[in-house]
Amino acid sequence: MWLFNRKSRRKDEFELEETLDSETVEVDSDSDEDCYLQISEIITDHNQTVKGLLENYFEDPRLLLEEFQEDCDEWNEDSSVFQEELLDDYWLILLLTLEKESYAKRIYWRDNVETVMKNLKQLKQLKEISLDECLSHCNYQSLVEFLECISMELQKLEIIIGTFELDDENVLLFSMMEKRMGKFNKLVNTIEKSWKQIS
């Protein structure tokens, strides 16, 4: 498991490996659209429905807000916070779309093992895997130990668990094929360079 940390603050107790430097930056909505789409394809295993949604949301972010307000009551309280950011932040649009389509799940630093396990089981990429069986080899007493164990067990299946930090309280948990990690890191590095150029 690794933490791609968009914020400058770190959560060391969850950070098993960090592949990128941390820096707080803003995203230019007119740059690197193809990189965002390629990242979504890596995480969703080339799901064309998600790609089409993202293309529509990049063109008009208000469509994403409208869907949240109609379909997800829990997001109604957040929509006013996100509304202004969504208008010029492709990165946030990508993350929220991955979550909405169950390719990423939000977890909180205070969540217990049972809650995180439930969220893992809801990830579309992991639905065909018996996570309970994976964990039968594990001894864990804390969430950190649980995440270390499930990450090692899934890596045996060539699946990587990663997190994107949203804020000080929560992250998005996602999975991807290990063979795509090199390309994934290159794409994120490209995006991060563009953030630095406009910060």
Short mmCIF file of C-alpha atoms in Angstrom, two decimals:
data_model
loop_
_atom_site.label_atom_id
_atom_site.label_comp_id
_atom_site.label_asym_id
_atom_site.label_seq_id
_atom_site.Cartn_x
_atom_site.Cartn_y
_atom_site.Cartn_z
CA MET A 1 0.00 0.00 0.00
CA TRP A 2 1.28 3.47 -0.71
CA LEU A 3 0.02 6.94 -0.09
CA PHE A 4 0.01 9.50 -2.86
CA ASN A 5 -0.19 12.57 -0.71
CA ARG A 6 -1.64 15.63 -2.39
CA LYS A 7 -1.56 17.54 0.89
CA SER A 8 1.61 18.57 2.68
CA ARG A 9 0.61 16.85 5.92
CA ARG A 10 1.47 13.17 6.39
CA LYS A 11 -0.20 10.32 8.22
CA ASP A 12 2.92 8.34 9.10
CA GLU A 13 1.08 5.56 10.86
CA PHE A 14 -0.63 4.61 7.59
CA GLU A 15 2.23 5.34 5.24
CA LEU A 16 3.94 2.10 4.28
CA GLU A 17 5.53 3.45 1.12
CA GLU A 18 5.44 6.88 -0.44
CA THR A 19 6.18 7.04 -4.14
CA LEU A 20 5.87 10.78 -4.68
CA ASP A 21 6.89 13.98 -2.95
CA SER A 22 4.20 15.89 -1.09
CA GLU A 23 3.33 19.44 -2.00
CA THR A 24 0.17 21.48 -1.79
CA VAL A 25 -0.65 22.79 -5.26
CA GLU A 26 -3.58 23.81 -7.38
CA VAL A 27 -4.68 22.03 -10.55
CA ASP A 28 -5.03 23.79 -13.88
CA SER A 29 -8.22 22.42 -15.43
CA ASP A 30 -6.95 23.10 -18.97
CA SER A 31 -3.87 20.89 -18.65
CA ASP A 32 -3.18 17.17 -18.70
CA GLU A 33 -6.75 15.99 -19.32
CA ASP A 34 -5.40 12.91 -21.07
CA CYS A 35 -3.27 12.03 -18.01
CA TYR A 36 -6.36 12.10 -15.80
CA LEU A 37 -8.24 9.88 -18.23
CA GLN A 38 -5.35 7.42 -18.41
CA ILE A 39 -5.17 7.24 -14.60
CA SER A 40 -8.88 6.43 -14.52
CA GLU A 41 -8.38 3.71 -17.13
CA ILE A 42 -5.61 2.12 -15.07
CA ILE A 43 -7.70 2.07 -11.90
CA THR A 44 -10.95 1.01 -13.61
CA ASP A 45 -9.33 -1.52 -15.96
CA HIS A 46 -10.25 0.56 -19.02
CA ASN A 47 -13.91 1.02 -18.13
CA GLN A 48 -15.28 3.14 -20.99
CA THR A 49 -18.36 4.20 -19.03
CA VAL A 50 -16.20 5.90 -16.40
CA LYS A 51 -14.05 7.46 -19.13
CA GLY A 52 -17.17 8.86 -20.80
CA LEU A 53 -18.45 10.23 -17.49
CA LEU A 54 -15.14 11.94 -16.82
CA GLU A 55 -15.07 13.53 -20.26
CA ASN A 56 -18.56 14.93 -19.62
CA TYR A 57 -17.65 16.12 -16.11
CA PHE A 58 -14.45 17.79 -17.34
CA GLU A 59 -16.54 19.66 -19.92
CA ASP A 60 -19.23 20.62 -17.38
CA PRO A 61 -18.42 19.87 -13.69
CA ARG A 62 -21.94 20.91 -12.67
CA LEU A 63 -23.17 17.58 -14.07
CA LEU A 64 -21.22 15.76 -11.36
CA LEU A 65 -22.63 17.99 -8.64
CA GLU A 66 -26.17 17.42 -9.91
CA GLU A 67 -25.67 13.65 -9.79
CA PHE A 68 -24.36 13.81 -6.24
CA GLN A 69 -27.34 15.87 -5.15
CA GLU A 70 -29.81 13.50 -6.82
CA ASP A 71 -28.26 10.14 -5.96
CA CYS A 72 -26.16 10.54 -2.84
CA ASP A 73 -27.80 12.17 0.16
CA GLU A 74 -24.56 11.95 2.11
CA TRP A 75 -22.91 14.28 -0.42
CA ASN A 76 -25.53 17.03 -0.18
CA GLU A 77 -23.80 18.63 2.76
CA ASP A 78 -20.47 18.51 0.93
CA SER A 79 -21.68 19.82 -2.42
CA SER A 80 -21.44 23.49 -1.47
CA VAL A 81 -17.85 22.94 -0.36
CA PHE A 82 -16.93 21.15 -3.58
CA GLN A 83 -18.90 23.31 -5.99
CA GLU A 84 -16.33 26.06 -6.37
CA GLU A 85 -13.38 23.64 -6.38
CA LEU A 86 -14.97 21.35 -8.97
CA LEU A 87 -15.27 24.14 -11.53
CA ASP A 88 -11.50 24.18 -12.05
CA ASP A 89 -10.07 21.01 -10.52
CA TYR A 90 -9.85 17.93 -12.76
CA TRP A 91 -8.06 15.99 -10.01
CA LEU A 92 -10.99 16.38 -7.62
CA ILE A 93 -13.42 15.44 -10.40
CA LEU A 94 -11.39 12.28 -11.05
CA LEU A 95 -11.35 11.25 -7.39
CA LEU A 96 -15.04 11.89 -6.81
CA THR A 97 -15.96 10.02 -9.98
CA LEU A 98 -13.87 7.00 -8.98
CA GLU A 99 -15.63 7.02 -5.62
CA LYS A 100 -19.08 7.47 -7.10
CA GLU A 101 -18.52 4.53 -9.44
CA SER A 102 -17.12 2.29 -6.62
CA TYR A 103 -13.56 2.12 -7.95
CA ALA A 104 -12.44 3.96 -4.82
CA LYS A 105 -13.87 4.09 -1.31
CA ARG A 106 -13.50 6.77 1.31
CA ILE A 107 -12.00 5.70 4.61
CA TYR A 108 -11.36 7.81 7.68
CA TRP A 109 -8.27 7.66 9.86
CA ARG A 110 -10.50 6.79 12.81
CA ASP A 111 -12.27 3.88 11.02
CA ASN A 112 -11.98 0.42 12.51
CA VAL A 113 -10.92 -2.75 10.69
CA GLU A 114 -14.50 -3.90 10.08
CA THR A 115 -15.43 -0.63 8.36
CA VAL A 116 -12.34 -0.64 6.15
CA MET A 117 -12.91 -4.31 5.26
CA LYS A 118 -16.50 -3.53 4.27
CA ASN A 119 -15.26 -0.72 2.02
CA LEU A 120 -12.63 -2.96 0.44
CA LYS A 121 -15.28 -5.54 -0.41
CA GLN A 122 -17.28 -2.85 -2.23
CA LEU A 123 -14.45 -1.99 -4.62
CA LYS A 124 -15.42 -3.23 -8.06
CA GLN A 125 -11.92 -4.53 -8.75
CA LEU A 126 -11.96 -6.73 -5.63
CA LYS A 127 -15.48 -8.17 -5.77
CA GLU A 128 -14.30 -11.46 -7.29
CA ILE A 129 -11.68 -12.00 -4.57
CA SER A 130 -12.36 -13.68 -1.24
CA LEU A 131 -10.83 -11.12 1.08
CA ASP A 132 -11.79 -13.15 4.15
CA GLU A 133 -9.72 -16.02 2.80
CA CYS A 134 -6.80 -13.68 2.14
CA LEU A 135 -6.92 -12.55 5.75
CA SER A 136 -6.98 -16.10 7.12
CA HIS A 137 -3.16 -16.03 7.04
CA CYS A 138 -2.97 -12.78 9.01
CA ASN A 139 -2.61 -11.81 12.61
CA TYR A 140 -3.57 -8.20 13.20
CA GLN A 141 -4.73 -6.14 16.13
CA SER A 142 -4.71 -2.67 14.63
CA LEU A 143 -5.86 -1.04 11.42
CA VAL A 144 -2.24 -0.49 10.39
CA GLU A 145 -1.48 -4.20 10.77
CA PHE A 146 -4.66 -5.06 8.90
CA LEU A 147 -3.72 -2.81 5.96
CA GLU A 148 -0.18 -4.19 5.89
CA CYS A 149 -1.52 -7.75 5.84
CA ILE A 150 -4.23 -7.30 3.21
CA SER A 151 -1.77 -5.38 1.03
CA MET A 152 0.78 -8.22 1.18
CA GLU A 153 -1.88 -10.85 0.50
CA LEU A 154 -3.31 -8.97 -2.49
CA GLN A 155 0.17 -8.35 -3.85
CA LYS A 156 0.50 -12.14 -4.16
CA LEU A 157 -2.39 -11.81 -6.65
CA GLU A 158 -0.53 -8.94 -8.38
CA ILE A 159 -2.99 -6.37 -7.02
CA ILE A 160 -1.86 -3.17 -5.33
CA ILE A 161 -3.89 -1.24 -2.77
CA GLY A 162 -3.31 2.51 -2.79
CA THR A 163 -4.69 5.63 -1.21
CA PHE A 164 -5.23 9.19 -2.35
CA GLU A 165 -5.33 11.68 0.51
CA LEU A 166 -8.39 13.92 0.42
CA ASP A 167 -7.79 15.95 3.58
CA ASP A 168 -6.56 15.59 7.14
CA GLU A 169 -9.39 13.22 8.03
CA ASN A 170 -9.85 10.81 5.15
CA VAL A 171 -8.41 9.13 2.07
CA LEU A 172 -9.73 7.29 -0.95
CA LEU A 173 -8.75 3.63 -1.02
CA PHE A 174 -8.42 2.03 -4.46
CA SER A 175 -6.90 -1.00 -6.15
CA MET A 176 -5.03 -1.57 -9.39
CA MET A 177 -3.00 -4.26 -11.13
CA GLU A 178 0.63 -4.26 -10.04
CA LYS A 179 1.87 -4.40 -13.64
CA ARG A 180 0.33 -0.96 -14.25
CA MET A 181 2.03 0.73 -11.32
CA GLY A 182 4.97 2.04 -13.39
CA LYS A 183 2.73 3.76 -15.90
CA PHE A 184 0.50 5.04 -13.08
CA ASN A 185 3.44 6.66 -11.29
CA LYS A 186 4.67 8.29 -14.52
CA LEU A 187 1.24 9.80 -15.14
CA VAL A 188 0.92 11.12 -11.59
CA ASN A 189 4.43 12.57 -11.77
CA THR A 190 3.46 14.35 -15.01
CA ILE A 191 0.43 15.85 -13.28
CA GLU A 192 2.43 16.80 -10.23
CA LYS A 193 4.93 18.66 -12.43
CA SER A 194 2.12 20.72 -13.94
CA TRP A 195 0.85 21.53 -10.43
CA LYS A 196 4.32 22.76 -9.46
CA GLN A 197 4.57 24.90 -12.58
CA ILE A 198 1.42 26.83 -11.70
CA SER A 199 1.86 26.95 -7.92
#
